[in-house]
PDB file of C-alpha atoms in Angstrom:
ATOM      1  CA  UNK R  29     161.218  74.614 129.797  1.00 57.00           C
ATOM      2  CA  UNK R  30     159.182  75.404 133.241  1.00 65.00           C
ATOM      3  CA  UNK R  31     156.022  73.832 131.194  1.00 66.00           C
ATOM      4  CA  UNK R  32     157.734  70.576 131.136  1.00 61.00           C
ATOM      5  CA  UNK R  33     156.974  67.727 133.263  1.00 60.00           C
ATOM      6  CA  UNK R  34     160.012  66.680 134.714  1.00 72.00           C
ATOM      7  CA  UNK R  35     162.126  63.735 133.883  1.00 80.00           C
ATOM      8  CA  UNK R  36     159.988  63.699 131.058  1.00 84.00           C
ATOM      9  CA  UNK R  37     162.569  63.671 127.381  1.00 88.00           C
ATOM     10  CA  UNK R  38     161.615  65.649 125.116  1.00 88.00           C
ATOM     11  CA  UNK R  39     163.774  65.589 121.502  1.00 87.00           C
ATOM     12  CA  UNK R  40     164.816  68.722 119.607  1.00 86.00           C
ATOM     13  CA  UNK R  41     165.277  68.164 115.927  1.00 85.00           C
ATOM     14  CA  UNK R  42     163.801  67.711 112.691  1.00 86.00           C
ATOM     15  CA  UNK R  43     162.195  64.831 113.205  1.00 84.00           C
ATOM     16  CA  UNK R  44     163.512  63.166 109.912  1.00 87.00           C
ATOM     17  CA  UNK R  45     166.235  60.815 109.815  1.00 87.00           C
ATOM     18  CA  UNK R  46     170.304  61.058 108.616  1.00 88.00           C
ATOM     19  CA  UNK R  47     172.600  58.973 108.258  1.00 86.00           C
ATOM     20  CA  UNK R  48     176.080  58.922 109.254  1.00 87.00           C
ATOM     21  CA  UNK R  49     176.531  59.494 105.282  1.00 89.00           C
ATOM     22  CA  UNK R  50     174.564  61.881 104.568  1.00 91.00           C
ATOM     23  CA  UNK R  51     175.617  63.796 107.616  1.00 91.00           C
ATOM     24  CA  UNK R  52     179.216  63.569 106.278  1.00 93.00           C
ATOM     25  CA  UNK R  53     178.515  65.039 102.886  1.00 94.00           C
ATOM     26  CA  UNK R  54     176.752  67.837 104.189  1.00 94.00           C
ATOM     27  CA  UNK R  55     179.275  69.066 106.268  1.00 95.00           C
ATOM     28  CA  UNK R  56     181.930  67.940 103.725  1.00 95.00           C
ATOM     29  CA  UNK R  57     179.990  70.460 101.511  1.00 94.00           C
ATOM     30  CA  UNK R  58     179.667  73.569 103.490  1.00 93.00           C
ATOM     31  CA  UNK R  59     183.431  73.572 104.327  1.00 91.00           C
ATOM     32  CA  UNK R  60     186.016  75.359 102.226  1.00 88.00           C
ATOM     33  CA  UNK R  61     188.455  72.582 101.903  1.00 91.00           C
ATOM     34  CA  UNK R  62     186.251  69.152 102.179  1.00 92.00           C
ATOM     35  CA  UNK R  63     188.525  66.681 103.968  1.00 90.00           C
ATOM     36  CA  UNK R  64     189.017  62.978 102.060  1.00 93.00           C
ATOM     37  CA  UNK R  65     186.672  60.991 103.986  1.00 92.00           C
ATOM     38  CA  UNK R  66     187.553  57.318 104.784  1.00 92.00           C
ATOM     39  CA  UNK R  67     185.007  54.588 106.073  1.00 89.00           C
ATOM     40  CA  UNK R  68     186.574  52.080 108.286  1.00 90.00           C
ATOM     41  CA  UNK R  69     184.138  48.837 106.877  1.00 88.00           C
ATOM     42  CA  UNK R  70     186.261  46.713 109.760  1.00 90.00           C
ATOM     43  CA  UNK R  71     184.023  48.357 112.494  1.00 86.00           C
ATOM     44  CA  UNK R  72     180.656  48.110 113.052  1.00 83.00           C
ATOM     45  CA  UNK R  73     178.266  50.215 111.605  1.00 79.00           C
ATOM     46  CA  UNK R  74     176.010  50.469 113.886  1.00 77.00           C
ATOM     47  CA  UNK R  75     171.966  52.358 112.966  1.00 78.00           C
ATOM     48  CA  UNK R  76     171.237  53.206 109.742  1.00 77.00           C
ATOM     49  CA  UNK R  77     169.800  55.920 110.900  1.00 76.00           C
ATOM     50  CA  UNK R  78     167.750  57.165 114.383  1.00 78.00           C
ATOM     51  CA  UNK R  79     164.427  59.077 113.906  1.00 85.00           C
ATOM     52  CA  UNK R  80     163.000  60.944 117.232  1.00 85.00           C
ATOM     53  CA  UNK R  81     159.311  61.965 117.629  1.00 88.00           C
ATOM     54  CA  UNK R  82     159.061  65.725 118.034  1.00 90.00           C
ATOM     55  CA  UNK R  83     155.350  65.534 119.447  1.00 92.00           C
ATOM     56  CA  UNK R  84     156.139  65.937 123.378  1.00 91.00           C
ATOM     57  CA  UNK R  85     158.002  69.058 121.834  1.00 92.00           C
ATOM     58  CA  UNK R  86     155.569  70.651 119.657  1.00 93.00           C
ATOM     59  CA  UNK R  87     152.964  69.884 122.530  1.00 93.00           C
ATOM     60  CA  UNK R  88     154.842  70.923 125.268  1.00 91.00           C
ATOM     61  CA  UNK R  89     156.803  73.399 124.363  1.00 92.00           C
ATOM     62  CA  UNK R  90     155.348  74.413 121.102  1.00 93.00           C
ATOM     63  CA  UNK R  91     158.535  73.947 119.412  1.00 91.00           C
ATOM     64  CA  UNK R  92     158.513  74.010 115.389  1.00 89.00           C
ATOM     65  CA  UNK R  93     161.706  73.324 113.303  1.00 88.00           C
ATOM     66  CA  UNK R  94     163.315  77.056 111.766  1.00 90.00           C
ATOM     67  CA  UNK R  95     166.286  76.136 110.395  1.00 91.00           C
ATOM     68  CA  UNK R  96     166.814  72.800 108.418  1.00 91.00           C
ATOM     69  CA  UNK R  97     170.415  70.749 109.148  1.00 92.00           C
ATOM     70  CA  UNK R  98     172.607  71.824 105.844  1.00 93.00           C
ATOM     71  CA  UNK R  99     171.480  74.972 106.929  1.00 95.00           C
ATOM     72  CA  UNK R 100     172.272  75.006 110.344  1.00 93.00           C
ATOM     73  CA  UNK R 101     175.476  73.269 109.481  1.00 94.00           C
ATOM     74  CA  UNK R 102     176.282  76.196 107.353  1.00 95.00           C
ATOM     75  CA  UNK R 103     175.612  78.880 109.552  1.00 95.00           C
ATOM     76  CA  UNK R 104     177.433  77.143 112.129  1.00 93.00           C
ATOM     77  CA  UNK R 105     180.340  76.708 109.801  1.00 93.00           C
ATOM     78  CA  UNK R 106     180.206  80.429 108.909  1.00 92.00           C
ATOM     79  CA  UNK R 107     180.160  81.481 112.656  1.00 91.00           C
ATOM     80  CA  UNK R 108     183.178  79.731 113.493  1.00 89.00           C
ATOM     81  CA  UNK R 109     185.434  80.684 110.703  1.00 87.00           C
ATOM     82  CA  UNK R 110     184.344  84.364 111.324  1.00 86.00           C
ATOM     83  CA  UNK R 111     184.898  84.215 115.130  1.00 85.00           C
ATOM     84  CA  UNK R 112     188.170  81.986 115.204  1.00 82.00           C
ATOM     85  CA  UNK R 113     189.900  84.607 116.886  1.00 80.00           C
ATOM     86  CA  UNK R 114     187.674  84.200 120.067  1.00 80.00           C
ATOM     87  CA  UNK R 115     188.773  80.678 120.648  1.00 75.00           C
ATOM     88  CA  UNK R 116     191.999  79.293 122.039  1.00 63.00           C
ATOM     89  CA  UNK R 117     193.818  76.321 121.181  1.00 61.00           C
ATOM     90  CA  UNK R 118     191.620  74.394 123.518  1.00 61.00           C
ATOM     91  CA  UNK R 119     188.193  75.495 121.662  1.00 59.00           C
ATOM     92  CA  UNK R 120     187.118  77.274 124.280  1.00 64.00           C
ATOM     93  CA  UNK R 121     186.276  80.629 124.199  1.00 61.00           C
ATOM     94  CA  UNK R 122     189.092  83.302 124.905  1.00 58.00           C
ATOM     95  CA  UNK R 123     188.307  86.050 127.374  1.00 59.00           C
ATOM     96  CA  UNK R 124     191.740  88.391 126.755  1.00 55.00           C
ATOM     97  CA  UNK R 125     193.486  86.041 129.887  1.00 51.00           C
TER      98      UNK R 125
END
């Protein structure tokens, strides 16, 4: 980050676009027991979907995507349920206190 201008944003992602939806069923399918899912149509639904340039990182930084979201998501998943222990009711990590 020291070769950053600052105040300058720079976006860290994969530079493609999900939706709410699709976000939903990804997680909903890396979990061991998917949770019903319920869509509220009263509200509004705001973006279809948000897309952010990567170019200030991959020229700045030299940042390049290693891990795709469903995969992320997954290893995420797979961290937590293996280090539940660590965590208090709170979420926050548990230091033996």
């Amino acid at each position: 980050m020291e070769k950053a201008p600052s105040c300058l944003p720079i976006n860290l992602g994969s530079g493609k676009g999900t939706s709410i939806e699709e976000l939903v069923e990804i997680i909903s399918s890396c979990v061991p027991n998917p949770p019903a899912v319920e869509w509220d149509t009263t509200k509004p639904s705001g973006d279809p979907m948000r897309i952010l340039s990567m170019q200030r990182a991959e020229k700045i930084l030299g940042y390049k995507l290693m891990t795709d979201l469903k995969n992320g998501i997954q290893k995420t998943i797979q961290w937590y349920m293996g280090n539940k222990k660590l965590l208090n009711n709170k979420g926050e990590v548990h230091h033996g206190k």
